[in-house]
PDB file of C-alpha atoms and ligand atoms in Angstrom:
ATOM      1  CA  UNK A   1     121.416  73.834 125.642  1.00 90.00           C
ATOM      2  CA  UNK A   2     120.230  74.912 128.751  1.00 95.00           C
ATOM      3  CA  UNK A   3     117.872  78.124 129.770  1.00 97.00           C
ATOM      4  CA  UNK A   4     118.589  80.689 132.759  1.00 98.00           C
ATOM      5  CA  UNK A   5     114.684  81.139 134.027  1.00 98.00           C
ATOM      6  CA  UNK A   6     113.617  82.644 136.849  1.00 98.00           C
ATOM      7  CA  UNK A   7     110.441  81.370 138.868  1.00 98.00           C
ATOM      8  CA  UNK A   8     108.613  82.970 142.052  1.00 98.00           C
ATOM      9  CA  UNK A   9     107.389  79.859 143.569  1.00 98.00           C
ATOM     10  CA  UNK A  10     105.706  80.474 146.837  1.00 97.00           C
ATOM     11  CA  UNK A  11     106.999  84.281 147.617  1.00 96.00           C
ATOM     12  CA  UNK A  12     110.273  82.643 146.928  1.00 97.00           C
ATOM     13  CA  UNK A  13     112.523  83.484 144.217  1.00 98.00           C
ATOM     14  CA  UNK A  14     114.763  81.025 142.502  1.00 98.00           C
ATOM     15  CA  UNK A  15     117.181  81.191 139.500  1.00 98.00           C
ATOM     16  CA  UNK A  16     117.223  77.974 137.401  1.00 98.00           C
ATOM     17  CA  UNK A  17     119.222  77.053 134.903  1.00 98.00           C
ATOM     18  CA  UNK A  18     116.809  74.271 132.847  1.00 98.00           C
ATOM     19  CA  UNK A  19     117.040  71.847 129.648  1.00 97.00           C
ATOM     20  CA  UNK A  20     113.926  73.391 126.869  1.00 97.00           C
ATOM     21  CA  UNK A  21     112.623  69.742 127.579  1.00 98.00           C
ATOM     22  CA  UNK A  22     112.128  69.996 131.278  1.00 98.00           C
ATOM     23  CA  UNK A  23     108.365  69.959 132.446  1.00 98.00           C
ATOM     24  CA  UNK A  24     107.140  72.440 134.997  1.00 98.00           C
ATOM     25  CA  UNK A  25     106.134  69.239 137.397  1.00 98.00           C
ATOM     26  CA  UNK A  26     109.779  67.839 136.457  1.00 98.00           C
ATOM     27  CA  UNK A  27     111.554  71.172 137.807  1.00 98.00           C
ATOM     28  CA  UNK A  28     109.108  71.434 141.011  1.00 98.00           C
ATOM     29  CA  UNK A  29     109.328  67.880 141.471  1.00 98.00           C
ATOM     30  CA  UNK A  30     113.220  66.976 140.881  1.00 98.00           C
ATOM     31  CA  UNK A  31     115.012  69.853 141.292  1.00 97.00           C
ATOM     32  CA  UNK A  32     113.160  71.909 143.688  1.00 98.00           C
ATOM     33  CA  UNK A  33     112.234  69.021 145.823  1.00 98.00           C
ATOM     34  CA  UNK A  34     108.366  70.557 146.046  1.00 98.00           C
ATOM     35  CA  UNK A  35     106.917  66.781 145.636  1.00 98.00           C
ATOM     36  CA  UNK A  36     103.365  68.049 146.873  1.00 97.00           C
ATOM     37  CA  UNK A  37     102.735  68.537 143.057  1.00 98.00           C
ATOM     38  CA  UNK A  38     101.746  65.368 141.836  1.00 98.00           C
ATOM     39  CA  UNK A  39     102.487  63.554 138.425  1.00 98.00           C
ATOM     40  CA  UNK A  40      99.636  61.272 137.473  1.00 98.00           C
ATOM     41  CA  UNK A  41      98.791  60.570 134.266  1.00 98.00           C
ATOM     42  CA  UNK A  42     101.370  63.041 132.518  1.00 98.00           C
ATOM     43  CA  UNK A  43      99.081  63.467 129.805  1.00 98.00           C
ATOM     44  CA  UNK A  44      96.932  66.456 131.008  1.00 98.00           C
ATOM     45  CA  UNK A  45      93.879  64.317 131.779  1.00 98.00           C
ATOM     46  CA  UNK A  46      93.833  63.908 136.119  1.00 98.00           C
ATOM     47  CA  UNK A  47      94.588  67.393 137.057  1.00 98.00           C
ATOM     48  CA  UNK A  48      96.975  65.875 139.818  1.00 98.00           C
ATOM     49  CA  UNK A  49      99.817  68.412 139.150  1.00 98.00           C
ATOM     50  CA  UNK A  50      97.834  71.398 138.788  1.00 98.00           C
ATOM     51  CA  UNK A  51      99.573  74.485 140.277  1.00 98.00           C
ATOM     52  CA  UNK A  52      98.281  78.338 139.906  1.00 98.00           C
ATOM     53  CA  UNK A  53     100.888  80.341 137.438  1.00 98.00           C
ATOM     54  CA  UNK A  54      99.957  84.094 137.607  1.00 98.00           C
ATOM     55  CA  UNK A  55      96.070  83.704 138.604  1.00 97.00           C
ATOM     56  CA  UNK A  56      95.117  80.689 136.559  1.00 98.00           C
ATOM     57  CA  UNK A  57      95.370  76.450 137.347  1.00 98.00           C
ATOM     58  CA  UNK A  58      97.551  74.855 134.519  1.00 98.00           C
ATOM     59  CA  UNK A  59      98.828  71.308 134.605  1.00 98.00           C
ATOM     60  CA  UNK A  60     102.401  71.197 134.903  1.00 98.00           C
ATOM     61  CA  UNK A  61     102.707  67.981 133.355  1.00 98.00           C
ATOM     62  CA  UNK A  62     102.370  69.820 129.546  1.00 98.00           C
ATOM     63  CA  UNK A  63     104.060  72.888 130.996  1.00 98.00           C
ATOM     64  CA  UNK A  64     107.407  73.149 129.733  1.00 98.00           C
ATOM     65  CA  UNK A  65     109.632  74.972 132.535  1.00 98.00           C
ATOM     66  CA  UNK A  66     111.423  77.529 130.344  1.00 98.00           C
ATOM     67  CA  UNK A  67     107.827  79.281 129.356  1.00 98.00           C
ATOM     68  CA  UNK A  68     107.491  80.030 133.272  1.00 98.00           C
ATOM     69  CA  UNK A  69     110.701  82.345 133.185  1.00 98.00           C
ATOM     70  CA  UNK A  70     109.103  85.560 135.378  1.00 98.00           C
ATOM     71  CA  UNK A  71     106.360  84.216 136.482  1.00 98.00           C
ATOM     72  CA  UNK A  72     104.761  83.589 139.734  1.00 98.00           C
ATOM     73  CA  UNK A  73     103.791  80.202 140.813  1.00 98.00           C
ATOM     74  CA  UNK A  74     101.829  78.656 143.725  1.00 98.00           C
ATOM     75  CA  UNK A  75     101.616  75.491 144.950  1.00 98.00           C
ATOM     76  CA  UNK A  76     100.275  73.110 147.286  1.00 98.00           C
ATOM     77  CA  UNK A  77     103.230  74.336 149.598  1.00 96.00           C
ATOM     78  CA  UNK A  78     102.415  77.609 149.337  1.00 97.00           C
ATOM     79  CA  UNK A  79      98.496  77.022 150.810  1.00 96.00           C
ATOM     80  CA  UNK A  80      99.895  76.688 154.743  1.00 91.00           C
ATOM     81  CA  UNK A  81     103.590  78.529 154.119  1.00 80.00           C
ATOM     82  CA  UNK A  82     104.397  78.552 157.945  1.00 81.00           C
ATOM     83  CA  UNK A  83     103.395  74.778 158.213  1.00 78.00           C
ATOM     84  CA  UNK A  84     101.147  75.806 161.605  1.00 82.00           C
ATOM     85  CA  UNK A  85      98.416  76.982 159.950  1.00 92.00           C
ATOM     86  CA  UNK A  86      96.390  74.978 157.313  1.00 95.00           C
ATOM     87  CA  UNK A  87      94.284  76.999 154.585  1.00 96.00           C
ATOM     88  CA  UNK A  88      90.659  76.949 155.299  1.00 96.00           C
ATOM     89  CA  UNK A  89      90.317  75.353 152.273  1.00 98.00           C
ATOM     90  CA  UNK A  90      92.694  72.560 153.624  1.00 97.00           C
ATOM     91  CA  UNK A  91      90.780  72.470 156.968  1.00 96.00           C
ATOM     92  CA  UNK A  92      87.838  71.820 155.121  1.00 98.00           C
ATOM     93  CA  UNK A  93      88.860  68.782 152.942  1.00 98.00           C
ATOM     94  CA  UNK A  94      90.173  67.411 156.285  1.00 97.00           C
ATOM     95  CA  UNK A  95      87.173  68.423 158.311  1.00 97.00           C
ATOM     96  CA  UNK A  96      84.764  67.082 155.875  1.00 98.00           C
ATOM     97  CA  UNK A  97      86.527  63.509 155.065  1.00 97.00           C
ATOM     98  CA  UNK A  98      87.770  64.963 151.267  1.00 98.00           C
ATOM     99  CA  UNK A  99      90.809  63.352 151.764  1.00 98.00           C
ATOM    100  CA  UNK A 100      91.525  59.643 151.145  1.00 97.00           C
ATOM    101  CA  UNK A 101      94.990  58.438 149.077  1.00 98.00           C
ATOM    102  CA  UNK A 102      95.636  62.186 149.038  1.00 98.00           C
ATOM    103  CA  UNK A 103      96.508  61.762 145.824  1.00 98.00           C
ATOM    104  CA  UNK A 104      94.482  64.138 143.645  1.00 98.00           C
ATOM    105  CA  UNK A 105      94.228  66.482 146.585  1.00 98.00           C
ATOM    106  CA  UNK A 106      97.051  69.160 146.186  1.00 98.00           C
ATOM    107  CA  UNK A 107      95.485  69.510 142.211  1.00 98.00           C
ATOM    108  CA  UNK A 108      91.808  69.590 143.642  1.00 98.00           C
ATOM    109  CA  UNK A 109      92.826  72.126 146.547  1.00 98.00           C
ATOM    110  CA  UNK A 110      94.318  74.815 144.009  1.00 98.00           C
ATOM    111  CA  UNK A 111      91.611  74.453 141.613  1.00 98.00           C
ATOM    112  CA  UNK A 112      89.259  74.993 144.353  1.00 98.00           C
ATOM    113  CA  UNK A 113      91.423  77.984 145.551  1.00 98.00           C
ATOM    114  CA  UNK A 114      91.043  79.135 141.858  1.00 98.00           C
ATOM    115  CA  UNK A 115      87.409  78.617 141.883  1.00 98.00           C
ATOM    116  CA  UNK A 116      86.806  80.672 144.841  1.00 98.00           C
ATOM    117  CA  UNK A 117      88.620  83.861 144.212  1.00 97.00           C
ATOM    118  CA  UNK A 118      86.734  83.874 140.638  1.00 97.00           C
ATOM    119  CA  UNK A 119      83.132  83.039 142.218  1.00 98.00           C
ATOM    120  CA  UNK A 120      83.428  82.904 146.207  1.00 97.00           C
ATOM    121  CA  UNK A 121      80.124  81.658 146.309  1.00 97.00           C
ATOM    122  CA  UNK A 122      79.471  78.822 143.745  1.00 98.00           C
ATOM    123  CA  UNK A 123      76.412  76.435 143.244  1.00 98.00           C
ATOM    124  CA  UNK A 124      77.172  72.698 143.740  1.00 98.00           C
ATOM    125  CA  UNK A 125      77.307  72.636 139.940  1.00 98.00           C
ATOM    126  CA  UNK A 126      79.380  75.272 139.422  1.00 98.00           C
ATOM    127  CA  UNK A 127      81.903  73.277 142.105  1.00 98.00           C
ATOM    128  CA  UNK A 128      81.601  70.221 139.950  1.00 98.00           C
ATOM    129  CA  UNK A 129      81.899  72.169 136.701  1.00 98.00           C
ATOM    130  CA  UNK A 130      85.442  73.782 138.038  1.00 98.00           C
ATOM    131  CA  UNK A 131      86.701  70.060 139.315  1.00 98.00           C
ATOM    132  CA  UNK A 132      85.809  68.538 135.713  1.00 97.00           C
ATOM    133  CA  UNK A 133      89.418  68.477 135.636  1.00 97.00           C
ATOM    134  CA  UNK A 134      90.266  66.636 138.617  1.00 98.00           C
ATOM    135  CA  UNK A 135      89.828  63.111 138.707  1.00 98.00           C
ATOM    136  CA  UNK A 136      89.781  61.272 141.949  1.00 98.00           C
ATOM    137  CA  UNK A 137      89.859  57.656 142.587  1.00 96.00           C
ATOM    138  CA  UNK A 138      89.332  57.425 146.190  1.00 96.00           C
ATOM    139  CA  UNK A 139      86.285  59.473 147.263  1.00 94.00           C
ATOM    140  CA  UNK A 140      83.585  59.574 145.197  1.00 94.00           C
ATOM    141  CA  UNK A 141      84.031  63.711 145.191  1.00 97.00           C
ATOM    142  CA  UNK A 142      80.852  64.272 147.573  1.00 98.00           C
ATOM    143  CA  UNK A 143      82.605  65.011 150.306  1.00 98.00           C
ATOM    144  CA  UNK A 144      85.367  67.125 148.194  1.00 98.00           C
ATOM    145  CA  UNK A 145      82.308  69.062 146.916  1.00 98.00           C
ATOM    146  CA  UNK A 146      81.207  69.669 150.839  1.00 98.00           C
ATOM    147  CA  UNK A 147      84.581  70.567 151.226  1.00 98.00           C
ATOM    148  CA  UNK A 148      84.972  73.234 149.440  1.00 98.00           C
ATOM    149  CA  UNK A 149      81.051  74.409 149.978  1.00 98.00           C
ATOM    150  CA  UNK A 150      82.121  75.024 153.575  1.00 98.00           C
ATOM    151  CA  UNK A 151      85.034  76.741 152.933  1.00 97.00           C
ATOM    152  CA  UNK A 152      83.214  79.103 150.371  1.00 97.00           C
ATOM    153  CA  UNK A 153      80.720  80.062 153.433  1.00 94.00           C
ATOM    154  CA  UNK A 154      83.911  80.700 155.450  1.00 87.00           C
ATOM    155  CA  UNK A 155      84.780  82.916 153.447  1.00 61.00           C
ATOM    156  CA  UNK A 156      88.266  82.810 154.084  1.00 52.00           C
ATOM    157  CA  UNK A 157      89.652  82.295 150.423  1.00 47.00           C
ATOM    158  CA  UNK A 158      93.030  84.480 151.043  1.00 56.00           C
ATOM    159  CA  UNK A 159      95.755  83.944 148.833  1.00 58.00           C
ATOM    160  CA  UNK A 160      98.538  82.776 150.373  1.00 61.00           C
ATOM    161  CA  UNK A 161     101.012  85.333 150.909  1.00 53.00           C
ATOM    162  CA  UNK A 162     104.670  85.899 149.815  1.00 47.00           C
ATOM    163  CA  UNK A 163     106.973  85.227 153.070  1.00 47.00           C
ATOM    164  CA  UNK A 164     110.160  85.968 151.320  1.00 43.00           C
ATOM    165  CA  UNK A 165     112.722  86.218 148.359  1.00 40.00           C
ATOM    166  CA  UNK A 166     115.697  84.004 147.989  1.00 40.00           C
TER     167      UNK A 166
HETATM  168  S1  LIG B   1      99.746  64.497 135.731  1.00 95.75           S
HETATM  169 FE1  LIG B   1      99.256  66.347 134.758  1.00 95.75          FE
HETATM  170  S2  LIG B   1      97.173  66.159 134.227  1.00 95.75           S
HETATM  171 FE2  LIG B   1      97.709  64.219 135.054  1.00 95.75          FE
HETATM  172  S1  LIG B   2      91.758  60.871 147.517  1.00 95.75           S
HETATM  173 FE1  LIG B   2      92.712  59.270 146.369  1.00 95.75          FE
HETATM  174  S2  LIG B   2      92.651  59.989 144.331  1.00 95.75           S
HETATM  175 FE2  LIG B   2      91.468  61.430 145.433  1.00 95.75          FE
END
């Protein structure tokens, strides 16, 4: 049997209609076409599909989709919504070479955005410590820690705003 669920994804609204099995990273993914969410592992361990659902990272890969009915969800997408302007957290990972398969980096990017509204000025440890769920296999995370150093002393860590309802 299917579920009616809602989901604000972005600033946009959307009405689903979703089987209980359905993953989070399955609806995003298949049905809403918003492939910057990665599926890695599937298992909860790489932290490639993390997306922000009302303030806090979760991996959408254990998220079922009919749990998310009313609530607001951001993803990679939603960082640069006009698609002129990156986030400074973005322009960092680019500026300081954080970026190599691209893989991990929507997952890393929105656990960095997390990190920095909760502490906008963290230690290198402290970076490291809110990563420990983000595995990358590409850059050694140096550079993804620089990354998001810079962007803390930016201090440019807006959240991404809504740009309208559907
Ligand atoms: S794909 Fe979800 S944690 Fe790896
Ligand atoms: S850049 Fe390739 S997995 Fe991180």
């Amino acid at each position: 049997m299917r579920h009616e669920i809602t989901l604000k994804i972005n600033g946009d609204l959307y009405e689903l209609s979703v089987e209980p099995w359905k993953t989070l990273n399955q609806v995003l993914r298949e049905e809403l076409n918003l492939t910057g969410t990665k599926l890695g592992c599937g298992t909860g361990d790489c932290g490639a599909c993390t997306v922000i659902v009302d303030g806090h990272t979760v991996v959408s890969c254990l998220t079922l989709a009919v749990e998310m009915d009313g609530k607001e969800i951001l993803t990679v997408e939603g960082l640069a919504p006009s698609g002129q302007e990156l986030h400074p957290i973005q322009q960092a990972f680019i500026e300081k070479g954080a970026i190599q398969c691209g893989f991990c980096t929507p997952g890393m990017e929105l656990s960095a955005l997390y990190l920095l509204k909760n502490n906008p000025r963290p230690s290198e440890n402290e970076i490291r410590e809110a990563l420990s769920g983000n595995l990358c296999r590409c850059t050694g995370y140096t550079k993804i820690v620089e990354a998001i150093e810079a962007a803390s002393k930016k201090r440019k860590t807006r959240t991404p705003k809504s740009k309208r309802s559907k």
